[in-house]
CSV table of C-alpha atoms and ligand atoms in Angstrom, one decimal:
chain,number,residue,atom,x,y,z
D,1,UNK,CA,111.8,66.3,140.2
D,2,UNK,CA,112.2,67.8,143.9
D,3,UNK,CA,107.8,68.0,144.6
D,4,UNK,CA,109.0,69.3,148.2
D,5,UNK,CA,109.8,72.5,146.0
D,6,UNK,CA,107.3,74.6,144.7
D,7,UNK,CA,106.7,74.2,140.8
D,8,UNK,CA,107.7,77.9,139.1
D,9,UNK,CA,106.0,78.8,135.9
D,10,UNK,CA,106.9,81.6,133.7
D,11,UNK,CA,104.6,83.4,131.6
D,12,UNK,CA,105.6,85.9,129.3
D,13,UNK,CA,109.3,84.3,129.2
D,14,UNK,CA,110.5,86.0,125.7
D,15,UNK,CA,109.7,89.1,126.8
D,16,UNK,CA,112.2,92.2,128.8
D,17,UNK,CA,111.1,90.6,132.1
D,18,UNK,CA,110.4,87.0,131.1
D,19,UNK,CA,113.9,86.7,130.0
D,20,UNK,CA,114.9,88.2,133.2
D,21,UNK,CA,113.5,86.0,135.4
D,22,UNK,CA,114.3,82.7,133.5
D,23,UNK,CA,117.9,84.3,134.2
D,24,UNK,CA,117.2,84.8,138.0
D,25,UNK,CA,115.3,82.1,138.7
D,26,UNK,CA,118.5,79.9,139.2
D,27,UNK,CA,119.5,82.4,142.1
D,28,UNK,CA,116.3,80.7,144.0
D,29,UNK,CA,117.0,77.1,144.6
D,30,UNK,CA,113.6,76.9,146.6
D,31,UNK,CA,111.7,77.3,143.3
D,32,UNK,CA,111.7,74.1,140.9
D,33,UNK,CA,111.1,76.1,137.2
D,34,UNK,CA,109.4,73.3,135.2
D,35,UNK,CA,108.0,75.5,132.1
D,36,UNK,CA,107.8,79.1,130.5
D,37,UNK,CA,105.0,80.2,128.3
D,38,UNK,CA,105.2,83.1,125.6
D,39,UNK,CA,102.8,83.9,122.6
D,40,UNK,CA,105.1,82.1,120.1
D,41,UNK,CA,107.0,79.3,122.0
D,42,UNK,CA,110.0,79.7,120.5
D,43,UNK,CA,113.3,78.1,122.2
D,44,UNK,CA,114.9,80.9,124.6
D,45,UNK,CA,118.3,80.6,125.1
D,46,UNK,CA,117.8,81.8,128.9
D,47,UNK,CA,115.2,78.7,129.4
D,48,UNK,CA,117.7,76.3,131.0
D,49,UNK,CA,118.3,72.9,129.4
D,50,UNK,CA,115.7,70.2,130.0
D,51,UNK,CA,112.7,73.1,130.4
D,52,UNK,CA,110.2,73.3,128.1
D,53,UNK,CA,108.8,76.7,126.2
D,54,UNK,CA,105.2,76.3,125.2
D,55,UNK,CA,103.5,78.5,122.9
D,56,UNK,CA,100.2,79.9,124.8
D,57,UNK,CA,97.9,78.2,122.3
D,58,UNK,CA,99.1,75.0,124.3
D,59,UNK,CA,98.7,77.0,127.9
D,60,UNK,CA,96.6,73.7,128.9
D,61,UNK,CA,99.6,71.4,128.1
D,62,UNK,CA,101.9,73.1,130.4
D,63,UNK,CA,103.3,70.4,133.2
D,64,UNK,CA,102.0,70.6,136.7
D,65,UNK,CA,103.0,74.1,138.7
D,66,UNK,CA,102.5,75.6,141.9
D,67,UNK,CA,103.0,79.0,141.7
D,68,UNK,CA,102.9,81.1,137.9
D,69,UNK,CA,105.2,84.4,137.4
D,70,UNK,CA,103.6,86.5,134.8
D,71,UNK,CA,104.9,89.5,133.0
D,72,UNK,CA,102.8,89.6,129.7
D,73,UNK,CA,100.2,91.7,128.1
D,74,UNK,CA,96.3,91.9,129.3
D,75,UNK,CA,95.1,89.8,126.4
D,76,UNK,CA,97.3,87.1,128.2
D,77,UNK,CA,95.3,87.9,131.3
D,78,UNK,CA,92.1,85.1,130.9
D,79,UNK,CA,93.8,82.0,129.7
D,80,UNK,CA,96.8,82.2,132.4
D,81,UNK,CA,94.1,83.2,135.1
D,82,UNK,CA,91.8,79.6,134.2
D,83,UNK,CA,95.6,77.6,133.4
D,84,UNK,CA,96.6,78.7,137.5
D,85,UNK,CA,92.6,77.8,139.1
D,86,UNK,CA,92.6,74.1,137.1
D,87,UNK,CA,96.1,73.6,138.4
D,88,UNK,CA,95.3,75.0,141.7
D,89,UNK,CA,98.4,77.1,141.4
D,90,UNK,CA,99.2,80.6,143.1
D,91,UNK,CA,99.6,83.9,140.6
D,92,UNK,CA,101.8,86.6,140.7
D,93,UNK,CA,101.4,89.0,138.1
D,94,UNK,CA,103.3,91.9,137.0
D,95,UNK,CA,101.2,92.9,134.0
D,96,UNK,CA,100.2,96.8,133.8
D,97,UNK,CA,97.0,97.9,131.6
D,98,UNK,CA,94.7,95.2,132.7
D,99,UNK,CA,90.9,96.4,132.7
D,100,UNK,CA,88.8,97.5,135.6
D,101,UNK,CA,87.2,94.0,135.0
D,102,UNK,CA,90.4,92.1,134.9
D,103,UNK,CA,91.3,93.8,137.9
D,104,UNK,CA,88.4,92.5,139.7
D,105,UNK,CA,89.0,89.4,137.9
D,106,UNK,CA,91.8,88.8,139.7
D,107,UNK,CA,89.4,89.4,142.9
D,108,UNK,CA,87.5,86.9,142.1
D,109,UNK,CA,89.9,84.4,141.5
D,110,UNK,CA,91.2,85.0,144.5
D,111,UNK,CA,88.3,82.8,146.5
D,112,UNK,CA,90.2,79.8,144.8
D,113,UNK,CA,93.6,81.1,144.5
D,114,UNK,CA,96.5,82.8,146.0
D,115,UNK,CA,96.8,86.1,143.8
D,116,UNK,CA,99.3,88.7,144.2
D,117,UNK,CA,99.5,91.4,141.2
D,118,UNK,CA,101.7,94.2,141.8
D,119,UNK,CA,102.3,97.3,139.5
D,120,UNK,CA,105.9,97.6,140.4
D,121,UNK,CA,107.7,94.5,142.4
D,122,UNK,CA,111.0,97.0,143.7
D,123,UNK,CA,111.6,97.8,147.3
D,124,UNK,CA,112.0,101.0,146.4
D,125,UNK,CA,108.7,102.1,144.6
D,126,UNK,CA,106.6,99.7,148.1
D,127,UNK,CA,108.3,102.3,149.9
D,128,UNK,CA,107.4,105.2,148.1
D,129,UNK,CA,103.8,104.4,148.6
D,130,UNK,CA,103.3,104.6,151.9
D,131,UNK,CA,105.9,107.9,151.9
D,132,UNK,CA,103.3,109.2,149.0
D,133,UNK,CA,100.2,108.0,151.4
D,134,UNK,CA,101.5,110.3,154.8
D,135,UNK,CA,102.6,113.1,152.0
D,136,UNK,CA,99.6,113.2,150.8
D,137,UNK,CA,97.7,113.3,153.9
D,138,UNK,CA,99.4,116.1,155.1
D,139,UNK,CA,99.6,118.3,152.2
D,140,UNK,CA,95.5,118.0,151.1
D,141,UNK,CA,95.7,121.4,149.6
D,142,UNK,CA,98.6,121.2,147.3
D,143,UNK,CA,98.8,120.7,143.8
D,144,UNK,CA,99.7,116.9,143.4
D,145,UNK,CA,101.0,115.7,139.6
D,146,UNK,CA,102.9,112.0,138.9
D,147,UNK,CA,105.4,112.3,135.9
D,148,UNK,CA,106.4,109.0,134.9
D,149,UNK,CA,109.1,108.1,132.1
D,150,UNK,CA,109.6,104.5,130.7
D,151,UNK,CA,110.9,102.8,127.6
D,152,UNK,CA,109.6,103.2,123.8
D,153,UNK,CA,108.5,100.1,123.8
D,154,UNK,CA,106.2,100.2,126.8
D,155,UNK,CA,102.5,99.8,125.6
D,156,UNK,CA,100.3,101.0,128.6
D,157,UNK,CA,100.4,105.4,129.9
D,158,UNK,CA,100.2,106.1,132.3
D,159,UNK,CA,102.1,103.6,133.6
D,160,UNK,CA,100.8,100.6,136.5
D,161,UNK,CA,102.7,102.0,139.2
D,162,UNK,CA,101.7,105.8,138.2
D,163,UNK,CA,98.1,104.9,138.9
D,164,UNK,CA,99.1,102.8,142.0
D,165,UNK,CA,100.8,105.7,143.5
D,166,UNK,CA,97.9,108.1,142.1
D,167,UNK,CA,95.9,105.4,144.2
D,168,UNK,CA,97.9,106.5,147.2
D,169,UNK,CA,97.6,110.2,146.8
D,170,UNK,CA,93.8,109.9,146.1
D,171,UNK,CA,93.6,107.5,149.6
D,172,UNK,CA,95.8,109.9,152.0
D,173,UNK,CA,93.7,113.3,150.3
D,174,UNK,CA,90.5,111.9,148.8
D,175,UNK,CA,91.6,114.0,145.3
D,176,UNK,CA,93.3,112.2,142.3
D,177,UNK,CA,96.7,113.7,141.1
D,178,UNK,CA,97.4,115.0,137.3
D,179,UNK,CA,99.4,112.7,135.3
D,180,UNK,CA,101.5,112.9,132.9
D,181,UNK,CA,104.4,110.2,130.8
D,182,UNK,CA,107.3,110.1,128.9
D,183,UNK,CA,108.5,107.5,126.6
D,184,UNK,CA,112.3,107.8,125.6
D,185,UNK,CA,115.1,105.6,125.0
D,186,UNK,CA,115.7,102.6,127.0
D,187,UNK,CA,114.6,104.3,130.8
D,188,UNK,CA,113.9,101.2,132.5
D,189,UNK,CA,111.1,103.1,135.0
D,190,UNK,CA,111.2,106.6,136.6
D,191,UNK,CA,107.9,107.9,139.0
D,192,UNK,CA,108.3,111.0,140.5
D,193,UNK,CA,105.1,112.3,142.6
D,194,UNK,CA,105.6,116.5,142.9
D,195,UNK,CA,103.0,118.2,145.6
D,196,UNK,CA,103.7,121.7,144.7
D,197,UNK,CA,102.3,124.3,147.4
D,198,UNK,CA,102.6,128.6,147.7
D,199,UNK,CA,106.5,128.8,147.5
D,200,UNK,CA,107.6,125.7,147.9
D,201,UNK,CA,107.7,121.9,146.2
D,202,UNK,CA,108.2,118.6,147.4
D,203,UNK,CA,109.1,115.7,145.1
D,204,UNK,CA,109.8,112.1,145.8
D,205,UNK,CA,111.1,109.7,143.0
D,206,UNK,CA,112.2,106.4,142.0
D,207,UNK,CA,114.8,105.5,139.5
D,208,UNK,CA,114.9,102.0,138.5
D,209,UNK,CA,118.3,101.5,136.4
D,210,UNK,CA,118.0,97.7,135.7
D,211,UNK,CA,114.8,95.6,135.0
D,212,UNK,CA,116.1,92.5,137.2
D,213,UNK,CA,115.5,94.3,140.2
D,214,UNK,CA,111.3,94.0,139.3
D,215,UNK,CA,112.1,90.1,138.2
D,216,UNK,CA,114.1,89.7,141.9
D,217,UNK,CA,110.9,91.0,143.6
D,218,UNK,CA,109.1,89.2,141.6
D,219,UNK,CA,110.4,85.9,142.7
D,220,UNK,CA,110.8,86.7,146.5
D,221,UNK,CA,106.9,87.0,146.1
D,222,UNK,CA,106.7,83.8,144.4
D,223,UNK,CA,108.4,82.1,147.2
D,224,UNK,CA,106.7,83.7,149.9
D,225,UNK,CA,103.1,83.0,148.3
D,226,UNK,CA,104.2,79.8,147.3
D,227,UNK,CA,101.6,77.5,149.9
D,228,UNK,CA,99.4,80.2,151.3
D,229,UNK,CA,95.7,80.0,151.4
D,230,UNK,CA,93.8,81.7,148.7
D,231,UNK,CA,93.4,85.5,148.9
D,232,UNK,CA,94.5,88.7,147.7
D,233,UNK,CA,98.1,89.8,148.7
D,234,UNK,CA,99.6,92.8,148.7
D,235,UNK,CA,103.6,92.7,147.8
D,236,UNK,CA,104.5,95.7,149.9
D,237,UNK,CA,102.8,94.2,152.9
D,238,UNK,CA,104.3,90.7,152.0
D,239,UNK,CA,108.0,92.2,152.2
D,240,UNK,CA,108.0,94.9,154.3
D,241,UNK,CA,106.0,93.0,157.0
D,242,UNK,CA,109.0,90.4,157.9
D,243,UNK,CA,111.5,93.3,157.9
D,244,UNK,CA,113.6,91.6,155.8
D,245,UNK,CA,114.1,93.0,151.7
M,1,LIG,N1,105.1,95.0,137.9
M,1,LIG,C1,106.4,95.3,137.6
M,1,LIG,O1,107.2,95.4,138.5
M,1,LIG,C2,106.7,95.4,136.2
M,1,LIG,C3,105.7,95.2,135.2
M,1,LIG,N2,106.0,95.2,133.9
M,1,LIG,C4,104.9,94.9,133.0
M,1,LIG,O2,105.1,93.6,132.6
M,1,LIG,C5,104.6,93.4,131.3
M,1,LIG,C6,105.6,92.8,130.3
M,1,LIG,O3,106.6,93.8,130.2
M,1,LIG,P1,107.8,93.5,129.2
M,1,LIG,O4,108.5,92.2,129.6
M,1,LIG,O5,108.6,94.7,129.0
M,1,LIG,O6,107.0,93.2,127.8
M,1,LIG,P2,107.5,92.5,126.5
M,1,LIG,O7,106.6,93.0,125.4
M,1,LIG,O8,109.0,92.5,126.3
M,1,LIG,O9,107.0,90.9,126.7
M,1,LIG,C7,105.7,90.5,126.7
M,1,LIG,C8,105.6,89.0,126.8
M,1,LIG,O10,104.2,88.6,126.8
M,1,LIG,C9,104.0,87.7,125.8
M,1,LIG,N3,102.7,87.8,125.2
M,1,LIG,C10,102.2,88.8,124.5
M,1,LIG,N4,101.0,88.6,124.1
M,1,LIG,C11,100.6,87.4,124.6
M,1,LIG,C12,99.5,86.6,124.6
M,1,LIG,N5,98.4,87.0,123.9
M,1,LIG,N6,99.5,85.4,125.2
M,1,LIG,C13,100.6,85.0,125.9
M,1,LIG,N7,101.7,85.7,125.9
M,1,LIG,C14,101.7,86.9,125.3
M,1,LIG,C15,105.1,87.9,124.8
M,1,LIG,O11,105.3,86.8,124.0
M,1,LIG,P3,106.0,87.0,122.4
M,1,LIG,O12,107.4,87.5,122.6
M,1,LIG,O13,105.9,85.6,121.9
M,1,LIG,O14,105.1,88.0,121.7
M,1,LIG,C16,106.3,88.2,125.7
M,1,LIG,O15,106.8,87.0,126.2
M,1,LIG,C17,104.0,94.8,130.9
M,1,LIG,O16,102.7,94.9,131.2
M,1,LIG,C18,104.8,95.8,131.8
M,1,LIG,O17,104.2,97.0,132.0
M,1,LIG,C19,107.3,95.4,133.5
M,1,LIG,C20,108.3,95.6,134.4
M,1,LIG,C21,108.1,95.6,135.8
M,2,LIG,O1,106.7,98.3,131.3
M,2,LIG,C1,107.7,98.5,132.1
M,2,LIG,O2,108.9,98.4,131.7
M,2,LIG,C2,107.4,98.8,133.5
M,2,LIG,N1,106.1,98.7,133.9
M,2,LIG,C3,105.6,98.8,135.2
M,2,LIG,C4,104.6,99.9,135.3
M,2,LIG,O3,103.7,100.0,134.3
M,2,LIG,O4,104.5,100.7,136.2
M,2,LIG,C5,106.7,98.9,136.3
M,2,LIG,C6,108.0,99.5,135.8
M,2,LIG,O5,108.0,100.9,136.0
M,2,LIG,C7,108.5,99.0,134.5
């Protein structure tokens, strides 16, 4: 094993996005993935050969990591949270529904721990929030709605980054936005924030077309956390502030 590489583990592997990123993981040679985790620990043909799938009843088993990549379910949230502090490992989590309490969970383990838990890991969607931030600033008056549209198979409405754009809206007019969600077919994510005034409408949306774009993100987070000091970060601030996406 290459220890100059930070140790990747994947949480959540058999799922949409866990089988993403054990695809894309090989596209970051400055990762080392050493194990994926998922409820039943049953062999996934995307695990490369030689790295092992635990079911999470053996979460404590899991070989030494660094840095965990977690796109699971909030019952998940505790055991991985504990499994990343007794390793001393960074977090980045994806997972959407998590409680007010596992929110601030996540807070707290941040003392110990690098934690970075985005509701949407595309370029696209870090931009719209600060777009969504100066609309809303400037259009205090105006009706403000968020229509998202995902997936049948998507557990949590309205969805993570709906509320972290509703977030953005409440910040730039100190009012929450209506919401409202779709589930159809196979849509891979769709946000669109409407401020609708006297006459006139302004909408700004995001269309994501293929899941591995989230997974991508994912792992540039993963990299760039990778070492860091413990705290909370903030993966629009983390990509956006180098310039570079
Ligand atoms: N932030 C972002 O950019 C994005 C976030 N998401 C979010 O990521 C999460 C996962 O999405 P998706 O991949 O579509 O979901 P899936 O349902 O396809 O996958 C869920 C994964 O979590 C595992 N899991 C379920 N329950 C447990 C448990 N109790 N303990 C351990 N593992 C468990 C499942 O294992 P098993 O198969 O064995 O049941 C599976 O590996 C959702 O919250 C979704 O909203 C999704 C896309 C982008
Ligand atoms: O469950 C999904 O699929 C997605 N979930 C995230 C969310 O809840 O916002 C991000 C993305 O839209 C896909």
């Amino acid at each position: 094993m290459d220890q100059a590489k930070p140790r990747l583990l994947i949480h959540g592997a058999s799922g949409r996005m866990g089988r993403a990123l054990l695809r894309l993981a090989a596209e970051r040679p400055e990762l080392q993935l050493v194990a994926a985790v998922s409820r039943s620990g049953e062999p996934l043909a995307e695990a490369p050969d030689g790295v092992p799938v635990l079911p999470v009843a053996r979460l404590a088993e899991v070989p030494d990591f660094d840095v965990a990549v977690d796109f699971s379910l909030p019952e998940a949230f505790e055991p991985l949270v504990a499994a990343c502090r007794a390793k001393g490992a960074a977090l980045v989590s994806g997972t959407t529904g998590l409680s007010p309490g596992q929110l601030e969970a996540l807070d707290e383990a941040s003392e110990l721990m690098p934690v970075l838990w985005s509701a949407n890991f595309s370029v696209g969607v870090a931009v719209l929030r600060v777009l969504v931030h100066q609309a809303a600033a400037a259009l205090p008056a105006w009706d403000a709605d968020i229509v998202e549209s995902h997936h049948v198979h998507k557990k949590d409405a309205p969805s993570g980054t709906a509320l972290s754009l509703g977030a953005m809206v409440a910040l730039g007019r100190g009012s929450q936005p209506h919401y409202a969600s779709l589930r159809c077919g196979d849509v891979v994510g769709e946000h669109l924030v409407q401020f609708a005034g006297p006459g006139e409408r302004l909408e700004l949306v995001h269309r994501a077309t293929d899941r591995d774009i989230f997974a991508r993100g994912a792992l540039e987070a993963a990299v760039r956390l990778a070492g860091k000091g413990p705290g909370r970060y903030d993966f629009g601030e983390l990509l956006l502030a180098s310039g570079r996406t």
